[in-house]
Coordinates of C-alpha atoms and ligand atoms in Angstrom, one line a residue:
X1 CA -11.9 12.7 -7.2
X2 CA -9.0 12.5 -10.0
X3 CA -4.7 13.3 -8.6
X4 CA -5.1 16.5 -11.0
X5 CA -8.3 18.0 -9.0
X6 CA -7.5 17.3 -6.1
X7 CA -4.0 19.0 -6.8
X8 CA -5.8 21.6 -8.5
X9 CA -7.9 21.9 -4.7
X10 CA -4.9 23.0 -3.0
X11 CA -3.3 24.9 -5.6
X12 CA -6.0 26.9 -4.8
X13 CA -5.6 26.5 -0.6
X14 CA -1.4 27.4 -1.8
X15 CA -2.2 30.9 -3.7
X16 CA -5.4 31.8 -1.2
X17 CA -3.1 31.0 1.5
X18 CA 0.3 33.0 0.3
X19 CA -1.7 35.7 -0.9
X20 CA -3.3 36.5 2.5
X21 CA -6.7 35.5 2.4
X22 CA -6.3 32.4 5.5
X23 CA -5.8 33.6 8.3
X24 CA -4.5 30.7 10.2
X25 CA -2.4 27.9 9.4
X26 CA -3.0 26.2 6.5
X27 CA -1.0 22.5 5.8
X28 CA -0.7 21.3 3.2
X29 CA -0.2 17.8 1.0
X30 CA 0.4 16.6 -2.5
X31 CA 3.1 13.8 -3.8
X32 CA 0.6 11.9 -2.1
X33 CA -2.2 11.1 -4.5
X34 CA -1.8 7.9 -6.4
X35 CA -1.5 6.2 -2.3
X36 CA -4.9 8.5 -0.6
X37 CA -6.3 7.5 -3.6
X38 CA -6.0 4.0 -3.9
X39 CA -6.4 3.8 0.5
X40 CA -9.4 5.2 -0.6
X41 CA -10.8 2.9 -3.4
X42 CA -11.8 0.5 0.0
X43 CA -13.4 3.7 1.1
X44 CA -17.4 3.9 1.3
X45 CA -20.6 6.4 1.7
X46 CA -20.9 4.3 5.4
X47 CA -17.6 3.7 7.2
X48 CA -15.9 6.7 8.7
X49 CA -12.7 8.3 8.8
X50 CA -10.0 10.7 11.0
X51 CA -7.5 12.5 11.0
X52 CA -4.9 15.0 11.5
X53 CA -4.3 18.4 11.0
X54 CA -3.9 18.3 7.7
X55 CA -7.1 16.0 5.9
X56 CA -8.3 17.8 3.0
X57 CA -7.9 15.5 0.5
X58 CA -9.3 13.5 3.3
X59 CA -13.3 15.2 3.0
X60 CA -13.1 15.2 -1.3
X61 CA -11.9 12.1 -1.4
X62 CA -15.2 10.9 1.8
X63 CA -17.5 13.0 -1.4
X64 CA -17.4 16.3 0.8
X65 CA -18.3 19.3 -1.8
X66 CA -15.1 21.1 -2.2
X67 CA -16.3 24.5 -1.8
X68 CA -17.5 23.7 2.1
X69 CA -14.4 22.8 1.9
X70 CA -12.8 25.9 0.6
X71 CA -15.1 28.0 2.2
X72 CA -14.1 26.3 5.9
X73 CA -10.5 26.6 5.6
X74 CA -11.0 30.4 4.3
X75 CA -12.8 30.7 7.8
X76 CA -9.9 29.2 9.5
X77 CA -11.3 25.6 10.3
X78 CA -8.6 24.4 8.5
X79 CA -6.5 22.2 10.9
X80 CA -9.7 20.5 12.4
X81 CA -12.2 20.2 9.8
X82 CA -15.4 18.1 10.9
X83 CA -17.8 16.9 8.3
X84 CA -19.8 14.8 10.5
X85 CA -23.1 13.8 7.6
X86 CA -20.0 13.1 5.8
X87 CA -18.7 10.8 8.5
X88 CA -15.3 12.8 9.2
X89 CA -13.8 14.2 11.8
X90 CA -10.2 15.8 12.0
X91 CA -8.2 17.5 14.7
X92 CA -4.6 18.9 15.4
X93 CA -4.4 17.6 18.7
X94 CA -1.0 14.5 18.0
X95 CA -2.6 11.2 18.2
X96 CA -5.7 13.0 19.5
X97 CA -8.3 11.3 17.1
X98 CA -7.0 8.0 17.0
X99 CA -8.4 7.3 20.7
X100 CA -11.6 9.0 19.8
X101 CA -11.6 6.1 16.0
X102 CA -11.2 3.2 18.1
X103 CA -14.1 3.9 20.2
X104 CA -15.9 5.1 17.1
X105 CA -14.6 1.1 16.5
X106 CA -16.4 -0.2 18.9
X107 CA -19.4 1.7 18.9
X108 CA -19.6 -0.3 15.3
X109 CA -18.4 -3.0 17.1
X110 CA -20.8 -3.8 19.8
X111 CA -24.0 -2.3 17.3
X112 CA -23.0 -5.2 14.6
X113 CA -22.9 -3.1 12.1
X114 CA -21.5 -3.0 8.6
X115 CA -19.8 0.1 8.8
X116 CA -15.7 0.4 8.9
X117 CA -13.4 3.0 10.2
X118 CA -10.2 5.1 9.1
X119 CA -8.1 6.0 11.2
X120 CA -5.3 9.1 8.9
X121 CA -1.7 9.4 10.8
X122 CA 1.3 11.1 9.9
X123 CA 4.4 9.4 10.9
X124 CA 5.8 11.0 14.0
X125 CA 2.5 10.5 16.1
X126 CA 2.3 6.6 14.9
X127 CA 5.7 6.4 16.6
X128 CA 3.7 8.0 20.1
X129 CA 2.6 6.0 22.9
X130 CA -1.2 6.3 22.0
X131 CA -0.4 5.0 18.6
X132 CA 0.5 1.9 19.2
X133 CA -2.1 2.1 22.1
X134 CA -4.4 2.4 19.7
X135 CA -2.9 0.2 17.2
X136 CA -2.6 -2.9 19.4
X137 CA -6.4 -2.5 21.1
X138 CA -7.9 -2.7 18.0
X139 CA -5.8 -5.6 16.2
X140 CA -5.8 -7.6 19.9
X141 CA -10.0 -7.1 19.9
X142 CA -10.9 -7.4 16.1
X143 CA -12.2 -3.8 16.0
X144 CA -12.8 -3.1 12.7
X145 CA -11.0 -0.1 12.4
X146 CA -7.3 0.5 9.9
X147 CA -4.6 3.1 10.3
X148 CA -2.7 4.5 7.9
X149 CA 0.3 5.9 8.8
X150 CA 1.4 8.9 5.6
X151 CA 4.7 9.2 6.1
X152 CA 6.1 12.6 5.0
X153 CA 9.8 11.5 6.7
X154 CA 9.3 15.2 9.8
X155 CA 7.9 15.6 11.9
X156 CA 6.9 19.8 11.7
X157 CA 11.4 21.0 11.4
X158 CA 12.7 17.2 12.6
X159 CA 13.9 14.4 11.1
X160 CA 12.2 11.8 12.6
X161 CA 14.3 8.8 12.6
X162 CA 17.3 11.3 13.6
X163 CA 14.9 12.3 16.5
X164 CA 14.4 8.0 18.2
X165 CA 17.9 7.1 15.9
X166 CA 15.5 4.6 14.8
X167 CA 16.0 4.1 11.4
X168 CA 13.0 1.9 10.8
X169 CA 10.6 2.8 12.0
X170 CA 7.1 1.0 13.5
X171 CA 5.5 0.9 11.1
X172 CA 7.4 1.4 8.4
X173 CA 6.1 -0.9 5.0
X174 CA 4.0 -2.4 6.5
X175 CA 1.1 -3.5 5.1
X176 CA -1.5 -5.6 6.9
X177 CA -5.8 -6.4 8.4
X178 CA -5.0 -2.8 10.4
X179 CA -2.0 -0.9 9.8
X180 CA -1.3 0.9 6.3
X181 CA 2.1 2.7 5.2
X182 CA 3.2 5.0 2.3
X183 CA 5.6 7.6 1.9
X184 CA 5.7 10.8 0.2
X185 CA 8.2 13.1 -0.5
X186 CA 5.7 17.3 -0.1
X187 CA 6.8 20.3 -1.4
X188 CA 5.3 21.8 1.0
X189 CA 7.0 23.4 5.1
X190 CA 4.6 21.7 7.8
X191 CA 2.3 24.3 7.3
X192 CA 1.8 27.0 5.2
X193 CA 2.6 26.8 1.5
X194 CA 5.9 28.4 1.0
X195 CA 5.8 32.1 1.6
X196 CA 5.6 33.5 4.4
X197 CA 2.0 35.5 6.0
X198 CA 2.0 37.7 8.6
X199 CA -1.4 37.0 10.3
Ligands
TPP1 C1 -0.2 17.4 21.2 C2 0.2 18.2 20.1 N1 1.7 18.2 20.8 C3 2.6 18.6 19.6 C4 2.5 19.5 18.7 C5 2.3 20.2 17.6 N2 2.2 19.1 16.5 C6 1.5 19.6 15.6 S1 1.8 18.5 13.9 C7 3.5 17.9 14.6 C8 3.9 16.9 14.6 C9 3.6 15.8 13.7 O1 4.3 14.9 12.9 P1 3.3 13.8 11.9 O2 2.7 13.2 12.9 O3 4.4 13.4 11.0 O4 2.8 14.3 11.1 P2 2.6 15.2 9.8 O5 4.4 15.2 9.3 O6 2.2 14.4 8.6 O7 2.7 16.8 9.6 C10 3.8 18.2 15.9 C11 4.4 18.7 17.1 C12 0.4 19.3 18.6 N3 -0.6 19.8 17.7 N4 0.0 18.7 19.5

C-alpha cells in the first residue's frame, strides 16, 4: 500500500464521515504516512500488530483489504478494528492493548515461535504507568515485541507536554530494540473529520 493509497483511503473516510454516513466516531491520521510505511517495512505477515482507536493505516499496511476495513468503519467499528486472521487487534481503551500485546509476546517467546509483536500507541498513552510497566517488563524479559510511539502532540484537546510540564517526553526520539518514536502534525482534530456530525 503506497502513501497515495493510504491518503486516498483516509480522504474517502473523511468524506463519508462528514456527510453523516458513519454513525460513530472516526480517528484519522494524516501527515504520518512516510513514517508508518517505513515502520511496516519490518513487519511480516506472521507478526502481530496491536493498535489504538486510530488503526486504519495499520490494518491496510498489514494487508487487510481496503473494502473490509471500510465496511467495518461504515458499521461503526472504527475505534476497535480487529482482524484476527490478519493478526491485527486494536482497542479504544487508553493503554488497553499494551498488556495484551505483552502477553502475546510472552506466548510467542514460550512457544519458540518466529513471530514478533508490534504495538502502536500515542504519546499520551506512552506517558501512562501501564506503558512504562509494559515496556520495562518487555525489555527486561527480552520479549519479541517492539513499541511505536506516535506523537501528534495532543491527547484529545490537551497538549501532552503542558499536561505533564515536561517539554521532552519520556520516549521522545527513542530508537532502540524495543521502542521507536516519531512525531507528526495532523490536519484533523482528535476525532471526526472537521465537520460537526450529529449521530
Ligand atoms: C482509559 C481511557 N481513558 C480515557 C479515554 C479517552 N481518550 C481517548 S483517546 C485519548 C487521548 C490519548 O492520547 P494519545 O495517547 O496521545 O493518542 P492520540 O493523540 O494519538 O489519539 C483519550 C484520553 C479512553 N479512551 N480510555
